[in-house]
CSV table of C-alpha atoms in Angstrom, one decimal:
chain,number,residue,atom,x,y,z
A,1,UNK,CA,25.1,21.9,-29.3
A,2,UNK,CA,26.8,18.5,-29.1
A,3,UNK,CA,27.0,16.4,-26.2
A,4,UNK,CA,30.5,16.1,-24.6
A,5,UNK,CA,32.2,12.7,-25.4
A,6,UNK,CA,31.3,10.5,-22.5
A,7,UNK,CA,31.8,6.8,-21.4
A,8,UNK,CA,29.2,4.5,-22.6
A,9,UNK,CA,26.3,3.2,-19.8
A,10,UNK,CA,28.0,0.0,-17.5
A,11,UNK,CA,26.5,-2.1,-15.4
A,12,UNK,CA,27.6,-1.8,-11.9
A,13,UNK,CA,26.1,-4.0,-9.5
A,14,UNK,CA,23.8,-7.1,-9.8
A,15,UNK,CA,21.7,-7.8,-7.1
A,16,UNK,CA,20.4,-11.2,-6.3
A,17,UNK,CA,17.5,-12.7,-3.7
A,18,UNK,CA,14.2,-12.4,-5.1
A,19,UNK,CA,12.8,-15.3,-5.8
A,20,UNK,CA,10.1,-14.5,-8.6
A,21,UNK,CA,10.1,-11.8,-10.8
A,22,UNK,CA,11.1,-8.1,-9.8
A,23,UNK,CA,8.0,-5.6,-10.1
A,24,UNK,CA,9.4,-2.2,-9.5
A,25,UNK,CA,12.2,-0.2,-8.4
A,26,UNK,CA,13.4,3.3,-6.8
A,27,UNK,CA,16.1,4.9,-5.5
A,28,UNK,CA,16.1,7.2,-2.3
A,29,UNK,CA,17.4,9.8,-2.5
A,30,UNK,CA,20.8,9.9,-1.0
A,31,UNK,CA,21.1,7.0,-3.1
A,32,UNK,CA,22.3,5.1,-0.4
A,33,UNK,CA,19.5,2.5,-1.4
A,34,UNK,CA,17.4,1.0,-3.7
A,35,UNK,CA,14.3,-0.8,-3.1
A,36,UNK,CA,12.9,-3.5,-5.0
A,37,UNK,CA,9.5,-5.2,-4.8
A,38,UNK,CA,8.5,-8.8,-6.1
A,39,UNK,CA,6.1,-11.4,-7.4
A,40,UNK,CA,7.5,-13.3,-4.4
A,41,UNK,CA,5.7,-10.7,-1.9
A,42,UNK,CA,8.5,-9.3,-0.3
A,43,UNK,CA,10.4,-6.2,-0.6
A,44,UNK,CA,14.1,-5.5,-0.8
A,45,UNK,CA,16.2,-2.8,0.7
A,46,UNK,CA,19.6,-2.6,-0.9
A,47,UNK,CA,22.6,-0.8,-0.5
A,48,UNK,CA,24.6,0.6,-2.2
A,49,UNK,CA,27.8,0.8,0.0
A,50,UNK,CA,29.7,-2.8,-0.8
A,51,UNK,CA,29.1,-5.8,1.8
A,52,UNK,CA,26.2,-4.4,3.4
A,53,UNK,CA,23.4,-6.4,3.4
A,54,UNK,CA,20.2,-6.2,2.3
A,55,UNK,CA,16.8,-5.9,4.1
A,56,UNK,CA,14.3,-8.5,3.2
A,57,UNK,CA,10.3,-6.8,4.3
A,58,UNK,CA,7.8,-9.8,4.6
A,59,UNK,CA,4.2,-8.6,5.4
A,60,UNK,CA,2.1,-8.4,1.9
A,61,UNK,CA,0.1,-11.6,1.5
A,62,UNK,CA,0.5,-12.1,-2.1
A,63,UNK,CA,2.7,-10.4,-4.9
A,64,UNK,CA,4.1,-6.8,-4.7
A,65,UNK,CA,3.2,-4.6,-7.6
A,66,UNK,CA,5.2,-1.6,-6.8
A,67,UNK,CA,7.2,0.4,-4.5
A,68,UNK,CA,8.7,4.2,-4.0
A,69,UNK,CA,10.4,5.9,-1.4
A,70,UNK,CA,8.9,9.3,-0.3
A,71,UNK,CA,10.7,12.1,-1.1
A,72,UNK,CA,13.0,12.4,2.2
A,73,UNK,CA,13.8,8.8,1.9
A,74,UNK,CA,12.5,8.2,5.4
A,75,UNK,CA,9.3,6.1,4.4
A,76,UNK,CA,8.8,3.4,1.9
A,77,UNK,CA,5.5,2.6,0.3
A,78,UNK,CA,4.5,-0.8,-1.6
A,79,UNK,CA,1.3,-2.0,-3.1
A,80,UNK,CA,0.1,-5.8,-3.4
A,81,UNK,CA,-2.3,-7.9,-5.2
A,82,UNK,CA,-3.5,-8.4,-1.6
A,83,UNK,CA,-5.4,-4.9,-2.2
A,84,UNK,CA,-3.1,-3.5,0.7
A,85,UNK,CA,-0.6,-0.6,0.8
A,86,UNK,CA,2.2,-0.5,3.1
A,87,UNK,CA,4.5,2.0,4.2
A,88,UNK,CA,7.6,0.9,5.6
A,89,UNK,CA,10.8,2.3,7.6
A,90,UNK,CA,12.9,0.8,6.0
A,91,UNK,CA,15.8,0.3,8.4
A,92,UNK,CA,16.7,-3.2,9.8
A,93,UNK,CA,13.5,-3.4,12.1
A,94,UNK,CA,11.2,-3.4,9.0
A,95,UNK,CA,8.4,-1.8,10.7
A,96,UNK,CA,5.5,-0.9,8.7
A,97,UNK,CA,1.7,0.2,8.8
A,98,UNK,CA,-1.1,-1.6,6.5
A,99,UNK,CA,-4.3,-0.5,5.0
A,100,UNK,CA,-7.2,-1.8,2.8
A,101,UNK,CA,-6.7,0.9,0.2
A,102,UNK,CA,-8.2,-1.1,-3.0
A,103,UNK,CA,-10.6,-4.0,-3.6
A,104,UNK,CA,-8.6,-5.2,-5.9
A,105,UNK,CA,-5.4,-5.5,-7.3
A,106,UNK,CA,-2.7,-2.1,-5.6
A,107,UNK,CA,-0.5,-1.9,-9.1
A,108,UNK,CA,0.8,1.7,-8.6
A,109,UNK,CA,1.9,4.1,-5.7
A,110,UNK,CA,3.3,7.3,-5.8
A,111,UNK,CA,4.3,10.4,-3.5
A,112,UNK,CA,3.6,13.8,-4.2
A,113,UNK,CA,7.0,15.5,-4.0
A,114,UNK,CA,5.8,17.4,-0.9
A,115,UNK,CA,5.8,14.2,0.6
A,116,UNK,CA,3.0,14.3,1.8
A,117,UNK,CA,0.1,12.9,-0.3
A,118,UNK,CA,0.2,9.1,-1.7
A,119,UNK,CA,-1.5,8.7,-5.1
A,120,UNK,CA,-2.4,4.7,-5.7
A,121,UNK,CA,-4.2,2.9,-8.5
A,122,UNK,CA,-6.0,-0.2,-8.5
A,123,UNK,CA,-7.5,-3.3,-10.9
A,124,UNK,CA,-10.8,-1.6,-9.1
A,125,UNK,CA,-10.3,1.0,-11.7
A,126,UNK,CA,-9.7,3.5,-9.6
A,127,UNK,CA,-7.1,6.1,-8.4
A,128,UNK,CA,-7.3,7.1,-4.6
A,129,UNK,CA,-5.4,10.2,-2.7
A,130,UNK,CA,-4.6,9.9,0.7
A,131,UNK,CA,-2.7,11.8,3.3
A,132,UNK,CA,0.7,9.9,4.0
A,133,UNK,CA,0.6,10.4,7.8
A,134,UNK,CA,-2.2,8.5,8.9
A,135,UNK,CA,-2.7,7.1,5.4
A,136,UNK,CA,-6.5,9.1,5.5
A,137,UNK,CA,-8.3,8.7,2.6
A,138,UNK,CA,-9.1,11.9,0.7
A,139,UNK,CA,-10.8,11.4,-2.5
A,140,UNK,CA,-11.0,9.0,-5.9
A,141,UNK,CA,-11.2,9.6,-9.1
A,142,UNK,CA,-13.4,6.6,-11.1
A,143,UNK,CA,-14.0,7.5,-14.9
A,144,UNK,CA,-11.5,4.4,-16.0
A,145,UNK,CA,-13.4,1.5,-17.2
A,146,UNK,CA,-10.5,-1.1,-16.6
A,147,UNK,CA,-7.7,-1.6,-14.8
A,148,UNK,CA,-5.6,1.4,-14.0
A,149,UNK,CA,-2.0,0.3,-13.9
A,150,UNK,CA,0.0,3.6,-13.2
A,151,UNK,CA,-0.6,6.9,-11.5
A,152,UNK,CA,1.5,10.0,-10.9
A,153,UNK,CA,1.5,13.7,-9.8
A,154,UNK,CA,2.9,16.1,-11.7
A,155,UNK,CA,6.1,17.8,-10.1
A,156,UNK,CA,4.0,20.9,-9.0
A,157,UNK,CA,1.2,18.2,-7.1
A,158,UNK,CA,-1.9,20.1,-9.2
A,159,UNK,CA,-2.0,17.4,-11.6
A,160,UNK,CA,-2.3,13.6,-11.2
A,161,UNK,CA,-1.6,11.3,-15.0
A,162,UNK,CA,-3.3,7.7,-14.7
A,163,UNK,CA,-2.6,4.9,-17.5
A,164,UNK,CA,-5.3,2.2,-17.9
A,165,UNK,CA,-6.4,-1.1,-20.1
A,166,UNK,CA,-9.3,0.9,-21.1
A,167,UNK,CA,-6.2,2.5,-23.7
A,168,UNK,CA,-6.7,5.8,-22.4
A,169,UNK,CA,-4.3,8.1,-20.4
A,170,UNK,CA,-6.3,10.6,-18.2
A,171,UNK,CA,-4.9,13.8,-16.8
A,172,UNK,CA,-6.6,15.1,-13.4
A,173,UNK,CA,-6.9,18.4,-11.7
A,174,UNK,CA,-5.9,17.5,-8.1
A,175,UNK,CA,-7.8,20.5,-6.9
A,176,UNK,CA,-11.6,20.8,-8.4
A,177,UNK,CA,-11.1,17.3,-9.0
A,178,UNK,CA,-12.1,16.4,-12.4
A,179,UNK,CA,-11.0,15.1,-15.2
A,180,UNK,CA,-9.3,17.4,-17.7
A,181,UNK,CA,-8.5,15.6,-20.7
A,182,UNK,CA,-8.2,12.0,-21.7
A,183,UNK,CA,-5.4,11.0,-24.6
A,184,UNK,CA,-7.0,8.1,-26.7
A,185,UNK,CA,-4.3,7.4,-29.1
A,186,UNK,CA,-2.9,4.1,-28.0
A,187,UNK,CA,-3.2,1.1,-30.0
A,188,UNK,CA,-3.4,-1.3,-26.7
A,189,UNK,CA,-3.4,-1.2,-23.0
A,190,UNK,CA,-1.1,1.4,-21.8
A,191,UNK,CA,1.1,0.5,-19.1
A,192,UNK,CA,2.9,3.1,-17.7
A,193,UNK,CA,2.8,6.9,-17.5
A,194,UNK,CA,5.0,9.3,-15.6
A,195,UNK,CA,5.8,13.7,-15.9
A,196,UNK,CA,8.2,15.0,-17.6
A,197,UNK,CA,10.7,16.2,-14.8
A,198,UNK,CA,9.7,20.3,-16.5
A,199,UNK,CA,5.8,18.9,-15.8
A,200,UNK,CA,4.6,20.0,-19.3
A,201,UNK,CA,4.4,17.0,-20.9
A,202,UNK,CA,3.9,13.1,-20.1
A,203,UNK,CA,5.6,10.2,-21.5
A,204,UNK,CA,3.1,6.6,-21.2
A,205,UNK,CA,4.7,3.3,-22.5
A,206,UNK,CA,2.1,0.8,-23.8
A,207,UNK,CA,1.3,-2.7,-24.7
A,208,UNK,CA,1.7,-1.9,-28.9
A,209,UNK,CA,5.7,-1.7,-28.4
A,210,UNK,CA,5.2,2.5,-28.2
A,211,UNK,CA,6.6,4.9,-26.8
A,212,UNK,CA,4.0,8.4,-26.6
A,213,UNK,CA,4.8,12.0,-25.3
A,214,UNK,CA,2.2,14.6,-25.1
A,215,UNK,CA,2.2,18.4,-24.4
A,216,UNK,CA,-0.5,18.4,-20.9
A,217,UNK,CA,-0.6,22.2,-21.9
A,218,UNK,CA,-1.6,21.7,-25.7
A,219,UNK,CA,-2.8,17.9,-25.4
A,220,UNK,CA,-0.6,17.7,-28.8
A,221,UNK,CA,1.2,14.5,-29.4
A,222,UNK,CA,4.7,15.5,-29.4
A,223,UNK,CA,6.6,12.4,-30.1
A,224,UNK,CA,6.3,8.9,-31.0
A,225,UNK,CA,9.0,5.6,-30.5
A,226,UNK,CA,8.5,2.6,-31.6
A,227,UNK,CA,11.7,0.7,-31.1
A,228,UNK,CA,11.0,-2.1,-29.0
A,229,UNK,CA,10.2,-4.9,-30.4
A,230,UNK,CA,7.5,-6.3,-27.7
A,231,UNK,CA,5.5,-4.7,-24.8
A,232,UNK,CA,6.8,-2.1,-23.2
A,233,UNK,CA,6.7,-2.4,-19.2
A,234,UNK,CA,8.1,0.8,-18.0
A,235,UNK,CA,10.1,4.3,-18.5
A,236,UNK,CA,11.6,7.3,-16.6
A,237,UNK,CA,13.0,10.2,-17.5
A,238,UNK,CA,16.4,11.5,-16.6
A,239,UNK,CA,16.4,14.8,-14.3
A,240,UNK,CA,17.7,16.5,-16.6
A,241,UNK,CA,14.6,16.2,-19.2
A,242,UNK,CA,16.8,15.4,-21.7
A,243,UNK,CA,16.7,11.4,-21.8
A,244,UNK,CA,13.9,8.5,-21.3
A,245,UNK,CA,15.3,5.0,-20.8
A,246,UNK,CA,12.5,2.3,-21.3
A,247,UNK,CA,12.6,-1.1,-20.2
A,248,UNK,CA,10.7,-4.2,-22.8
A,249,UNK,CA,9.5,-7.8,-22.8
A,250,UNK,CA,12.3,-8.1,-25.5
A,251,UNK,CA,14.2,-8.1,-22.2
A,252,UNK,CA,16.1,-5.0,-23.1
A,253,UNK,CA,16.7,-1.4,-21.9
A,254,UNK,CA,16.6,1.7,-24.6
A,255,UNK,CA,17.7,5.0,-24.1
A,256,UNK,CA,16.8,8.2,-25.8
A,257,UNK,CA,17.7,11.2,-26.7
A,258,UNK,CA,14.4,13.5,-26.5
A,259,UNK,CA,16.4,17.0,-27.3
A,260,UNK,CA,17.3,14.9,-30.8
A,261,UNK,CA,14.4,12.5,-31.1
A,262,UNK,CA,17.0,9.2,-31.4
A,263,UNK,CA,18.1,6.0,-29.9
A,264,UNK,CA,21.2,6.7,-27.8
A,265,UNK,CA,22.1,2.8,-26.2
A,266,UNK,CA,20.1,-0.7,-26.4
A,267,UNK,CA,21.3,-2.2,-23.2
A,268,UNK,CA,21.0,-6.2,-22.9
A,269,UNK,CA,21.3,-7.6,-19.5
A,270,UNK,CA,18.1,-9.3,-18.2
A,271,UNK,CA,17.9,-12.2,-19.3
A,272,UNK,CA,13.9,-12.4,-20.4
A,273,UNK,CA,11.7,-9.5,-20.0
A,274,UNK,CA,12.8,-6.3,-18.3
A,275,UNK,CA,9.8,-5.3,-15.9
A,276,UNK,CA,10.6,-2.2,-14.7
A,277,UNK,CA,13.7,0.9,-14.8
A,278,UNK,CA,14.0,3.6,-13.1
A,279,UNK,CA,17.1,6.8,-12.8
A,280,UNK,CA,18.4,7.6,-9.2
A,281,UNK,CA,17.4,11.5,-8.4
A,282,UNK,CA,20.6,12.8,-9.7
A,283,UNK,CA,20.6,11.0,-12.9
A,284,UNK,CA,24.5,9.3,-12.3
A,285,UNK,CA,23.1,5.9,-11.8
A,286,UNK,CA,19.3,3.4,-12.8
A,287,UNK,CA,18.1,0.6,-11.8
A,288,UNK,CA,16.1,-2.5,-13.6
A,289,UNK,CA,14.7,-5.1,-12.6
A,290,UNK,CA,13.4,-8.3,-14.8
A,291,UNK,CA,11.6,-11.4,-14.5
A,292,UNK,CA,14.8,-13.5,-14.2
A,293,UNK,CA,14.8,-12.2,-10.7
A,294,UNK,CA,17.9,-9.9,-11.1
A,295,UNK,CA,18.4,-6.3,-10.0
A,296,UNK,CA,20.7,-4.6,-11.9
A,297,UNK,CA,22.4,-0.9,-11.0
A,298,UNK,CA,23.9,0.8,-14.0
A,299,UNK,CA,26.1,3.8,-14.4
A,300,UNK,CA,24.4,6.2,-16.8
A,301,UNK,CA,27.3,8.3,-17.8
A,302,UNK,CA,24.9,11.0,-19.4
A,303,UNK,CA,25.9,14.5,-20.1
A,304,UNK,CA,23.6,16.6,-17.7
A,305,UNK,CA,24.1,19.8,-19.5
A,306,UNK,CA,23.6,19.0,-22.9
A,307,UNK,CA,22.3,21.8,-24.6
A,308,UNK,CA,22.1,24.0,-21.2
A,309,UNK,CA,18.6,23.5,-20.7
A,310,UNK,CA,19.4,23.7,-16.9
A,311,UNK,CA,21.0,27.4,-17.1
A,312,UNK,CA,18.3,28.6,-20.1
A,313,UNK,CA,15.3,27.1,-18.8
A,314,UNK,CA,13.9,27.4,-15.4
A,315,UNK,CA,10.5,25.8,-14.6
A,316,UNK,CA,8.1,25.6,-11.2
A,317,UNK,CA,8.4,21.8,-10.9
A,318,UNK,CA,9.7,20.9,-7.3
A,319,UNK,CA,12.0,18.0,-8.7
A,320,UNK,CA,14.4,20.3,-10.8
A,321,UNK,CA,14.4,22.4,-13.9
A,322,UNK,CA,14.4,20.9,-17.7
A,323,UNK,CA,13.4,22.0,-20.9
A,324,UNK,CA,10.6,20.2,-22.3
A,325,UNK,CA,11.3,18.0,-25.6
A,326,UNK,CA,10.6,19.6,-28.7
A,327,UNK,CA,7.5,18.0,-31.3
A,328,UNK,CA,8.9,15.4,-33.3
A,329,UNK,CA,7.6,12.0,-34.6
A,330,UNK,CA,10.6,9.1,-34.7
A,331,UNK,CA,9.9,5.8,-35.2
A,332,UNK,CA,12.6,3.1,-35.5
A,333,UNK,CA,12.2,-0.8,-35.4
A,334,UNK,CA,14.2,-2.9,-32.5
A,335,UNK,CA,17.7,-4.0,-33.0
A,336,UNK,CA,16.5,-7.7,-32.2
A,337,UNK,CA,19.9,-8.8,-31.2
A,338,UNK,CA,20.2,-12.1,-28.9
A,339,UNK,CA,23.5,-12.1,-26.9
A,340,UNK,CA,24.6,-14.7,-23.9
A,341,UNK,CA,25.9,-11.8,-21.5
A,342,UNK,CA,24.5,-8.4,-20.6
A,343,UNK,CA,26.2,-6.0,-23.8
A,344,UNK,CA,26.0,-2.2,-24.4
A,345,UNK,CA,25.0,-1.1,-27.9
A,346,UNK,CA,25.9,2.6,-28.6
A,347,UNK,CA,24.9,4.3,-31.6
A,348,UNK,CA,27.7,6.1,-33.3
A,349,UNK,CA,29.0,6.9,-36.7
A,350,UNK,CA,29.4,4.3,-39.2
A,351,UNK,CA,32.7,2.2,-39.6
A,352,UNK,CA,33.5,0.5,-42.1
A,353,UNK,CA,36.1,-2.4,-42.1
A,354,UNK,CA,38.4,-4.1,-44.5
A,355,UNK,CA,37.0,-7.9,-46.0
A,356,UNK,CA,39.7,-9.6,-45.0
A,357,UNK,CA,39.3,-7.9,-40.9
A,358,UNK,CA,36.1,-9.1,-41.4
A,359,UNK,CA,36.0,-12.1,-42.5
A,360,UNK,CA,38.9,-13.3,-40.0
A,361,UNK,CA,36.9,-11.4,-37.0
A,362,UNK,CA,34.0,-14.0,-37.8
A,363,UNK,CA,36.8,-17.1,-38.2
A,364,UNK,CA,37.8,-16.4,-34.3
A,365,UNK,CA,34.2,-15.5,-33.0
A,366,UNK,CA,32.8,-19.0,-34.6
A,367,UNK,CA,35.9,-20.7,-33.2
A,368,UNK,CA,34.5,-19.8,-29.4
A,369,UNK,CA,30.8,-21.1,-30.8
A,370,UNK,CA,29.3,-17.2,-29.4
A,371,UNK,CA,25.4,-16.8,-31.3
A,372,UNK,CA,24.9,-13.6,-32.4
A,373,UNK,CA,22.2,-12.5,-34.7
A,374,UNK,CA,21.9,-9.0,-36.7
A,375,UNK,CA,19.2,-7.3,-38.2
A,376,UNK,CA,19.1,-3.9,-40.1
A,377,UNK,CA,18.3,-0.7,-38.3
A,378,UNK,CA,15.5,0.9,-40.1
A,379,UNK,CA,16.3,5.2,-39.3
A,380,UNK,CA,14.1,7.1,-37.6
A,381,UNK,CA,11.3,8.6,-39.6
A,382,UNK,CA,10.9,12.4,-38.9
A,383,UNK,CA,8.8,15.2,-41.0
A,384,UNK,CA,11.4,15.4,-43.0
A,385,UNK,CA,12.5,12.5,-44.4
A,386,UNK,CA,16.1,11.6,-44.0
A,387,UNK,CA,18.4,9.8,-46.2
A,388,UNK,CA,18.3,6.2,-45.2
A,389,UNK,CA,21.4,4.4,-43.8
A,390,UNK,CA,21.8,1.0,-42.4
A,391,UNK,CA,24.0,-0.3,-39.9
A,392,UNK,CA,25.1,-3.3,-37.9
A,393,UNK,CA,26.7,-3.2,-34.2
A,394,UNK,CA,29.5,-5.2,-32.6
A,395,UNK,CA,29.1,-7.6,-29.9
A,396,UNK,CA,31.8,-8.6,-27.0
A,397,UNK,CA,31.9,-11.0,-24.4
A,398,UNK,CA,34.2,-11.3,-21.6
A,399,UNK,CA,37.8,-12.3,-22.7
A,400,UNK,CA,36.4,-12.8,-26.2
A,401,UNK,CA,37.3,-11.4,-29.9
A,402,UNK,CA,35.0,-8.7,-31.6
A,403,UNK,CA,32.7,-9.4,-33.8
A,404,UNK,CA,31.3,-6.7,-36.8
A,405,UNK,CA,30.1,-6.7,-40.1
A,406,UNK,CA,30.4,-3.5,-41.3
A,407,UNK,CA,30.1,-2.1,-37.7
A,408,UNK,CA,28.0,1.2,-36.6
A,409,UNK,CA,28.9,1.2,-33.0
A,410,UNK,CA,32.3,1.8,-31.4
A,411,UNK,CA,33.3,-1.3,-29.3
A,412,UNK,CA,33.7,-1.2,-25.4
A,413,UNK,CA,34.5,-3.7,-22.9
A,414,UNK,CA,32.2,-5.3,-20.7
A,415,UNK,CA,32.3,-3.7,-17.0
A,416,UNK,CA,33.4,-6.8,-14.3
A,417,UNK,CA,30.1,-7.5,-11.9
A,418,UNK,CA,30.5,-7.0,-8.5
A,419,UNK,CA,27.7,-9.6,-7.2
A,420,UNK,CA,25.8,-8.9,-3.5
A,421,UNK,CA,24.0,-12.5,-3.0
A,422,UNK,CA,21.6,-12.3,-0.2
């Protein structure tokens, strides 16, 4: 079943007042606000009504790694290279409590969707459970042999993923407590891990430019992306299941289309890496954050009931229902394309345009000096091969001519930003 015809991703706000790069971001989940953590140590509260301002947090020592709000959106919790977790209320007071969770590095925190259990992970190479009121310590799990960068429960809260530079991803059983299985088949350090929102599979993003998903019932390998063109830093998957936008050192966003195994939209807007991305709990808006210091809100504009998995699926995950993605392998090089303002890059059907369109399009484009550089999109390769096709997008700047060669993507204007400066 197609996808209804929908407006392309936009940006919608651009949030400035960090002063070193942006670590991590999450939404509560009125999506009043988004927080933000930093390499400058402080935390961000943001709002989203217009000319409210933000909240700055100042209380970790040294840089913050990540950040989530609990589930109700009443509590806030960050981790630091100071080896502390905090967990904020984050109103205009700031107030928070502290504890030594770690000795070392606090890269990852996470909140069971109870709200009431805190997962963290550590350069100690381990992963600690603790209670959130009281922050008690409960157990650890230790079988990593480096770093552990990311750690999550599963939407029920049985099972806890962890991603480490030891190259493995390790799937826990929250209640005897043991490891369960361990998925070796990254080529480097792996990143970032997270549940699929159904909790049947796992999606980890890793330091080889891939993209992996993986069956936690079968321990199958269910699909594989490589798209980006450098490391990727981070991923989450829309609530519907359907969707997984990444975010890449090659400072842009992807998102795809799991039910289809394809690149929807290469987003450019950071300008350097892209750290981190994340989808508000509805899915209508996400959030990314970069080393140029930027937070940036986008409007997803993603069909939530494409192919009714919400109506013919219905799973016991506490965050929503989904259908899991079906097994597919798709691998497709990045689009490499180098553009002086934040563009959109949809993938549509090929369009095919005149010479003399063309050739006068590139006359007016050189005219206003804008630097634009095109490679070939190499087609995804599936298990059964598919005919190949190439294609080249169109770029547009503000109150500037389009650009294409033989374009494969419909053009659309740029969305105005509405700037909050701290």
């Amino acid at each position: 079943m197609a996808a209804p015809c929908l407006d392309d991703p936009s940006l919608e706000r651009n949030f400035r007042g960090h002063k070193d790069a942006v670590t991590s971001v999450d939404f509560s989940f009125n999506m009043k606000q988004l927080v933000s953590g930093s390499m400058d140590s402080c935390l961000m509260i943001w709002h989203m009504k217009p000319h409210m301002r933000a909240y700055r947090f100042v209380g970790h020592k040294d840089a913050v790694m990540c950040v989530q709000f609990s589930p109700s959106g009443h509590l806030v919790a960050s981790g630091s290279r100071d080896k502390t977790v905090r967990v904020w209320v984050p109103n205009l007071k700031g107030e928070s409590t502290v504890f030594r969770a770690h000795t070392g590095t606090v890269r990852s925190v996470h909140f069971s969707n109870d709200g009431q259990s805190l997962v963290t992970a550590s350069d100690d190479k381990t992963v600690k459970v603790w209670t959130v009121h009281r922050q008690k310590f409960l157990f650890s799990f230790s079988q990593h042999i480096n770093w552990v960068r990311c750690a999550k429960f599963s939407p029920d809260g049985r099972l806890i993923v962890s991603a480490s530079d030891d190259k493995t991803v390790k799937l826990w059983d929250k209640t005897s407590r043991e490891c369960v299985h361990s998925f070796c088949e990254h080529g480097g350090f792996v990143n970032y891990v997270d549940f699929h929102p159904s909790g049947t599979c796992i999606a980890a993003a890793g330091t080889d430019n891939t993209v992996k998903l993986w069956d936690v019932r079968t321990n199958r390998l269910l699909q594989h992306y490589q798209l980006h063109s450098a490391v990727v830093n981070a991923l989450s998957f829309h609530p519907s299941g359907n969707y997984l936008i990444t975010a890449s050192s090659d400072s842009t966003l992807k998102i795809l289309d799991l039910m289809e195994g394809r690149l929807l939209y290469t987003l450019h807007g950071h300008l350097g890496p892209a750290t981190c991305v994340a989808f508000s709990r509805s899915g209508e808006l996400f959030a990314s954050g970069g080393v140029d210091e930027q937070v940036m809100v986008w409007k997803s504009n993603l069909a939530t009931d494409y192919g009714d998995p919400l109506k013919n699926h219905r799973s016991g995950g506490a965050r929503g229902y989904a259908k899991s993605p079906p097994e597919m392998d798709f691998s497709e090089t990045s689009l490499g394309i180098k553009a002086q303002d934040p563009i959109r890059s949809p993938q549509t059907d090929v369009v095919t345009l005149p010479p003399t369109i063309t050739n006068t399009l590139e006359h007016i484009v050189g005219q206003l000096d804008v630097l634009t550089q095109v490679t070939q999109l190499i087609p995804e390769a599936v298990f059964k091969p598919r005919p190949l096709q190439t294609s080249r997008p169109v770029f547009f700047l503000l109150f500037a001519f389009p650009h294409t060669e033989n374009s494969n993507f419909v053009p659309t204007s740029l969305p105005n930003l509405d700037l909050a400066v701290v």
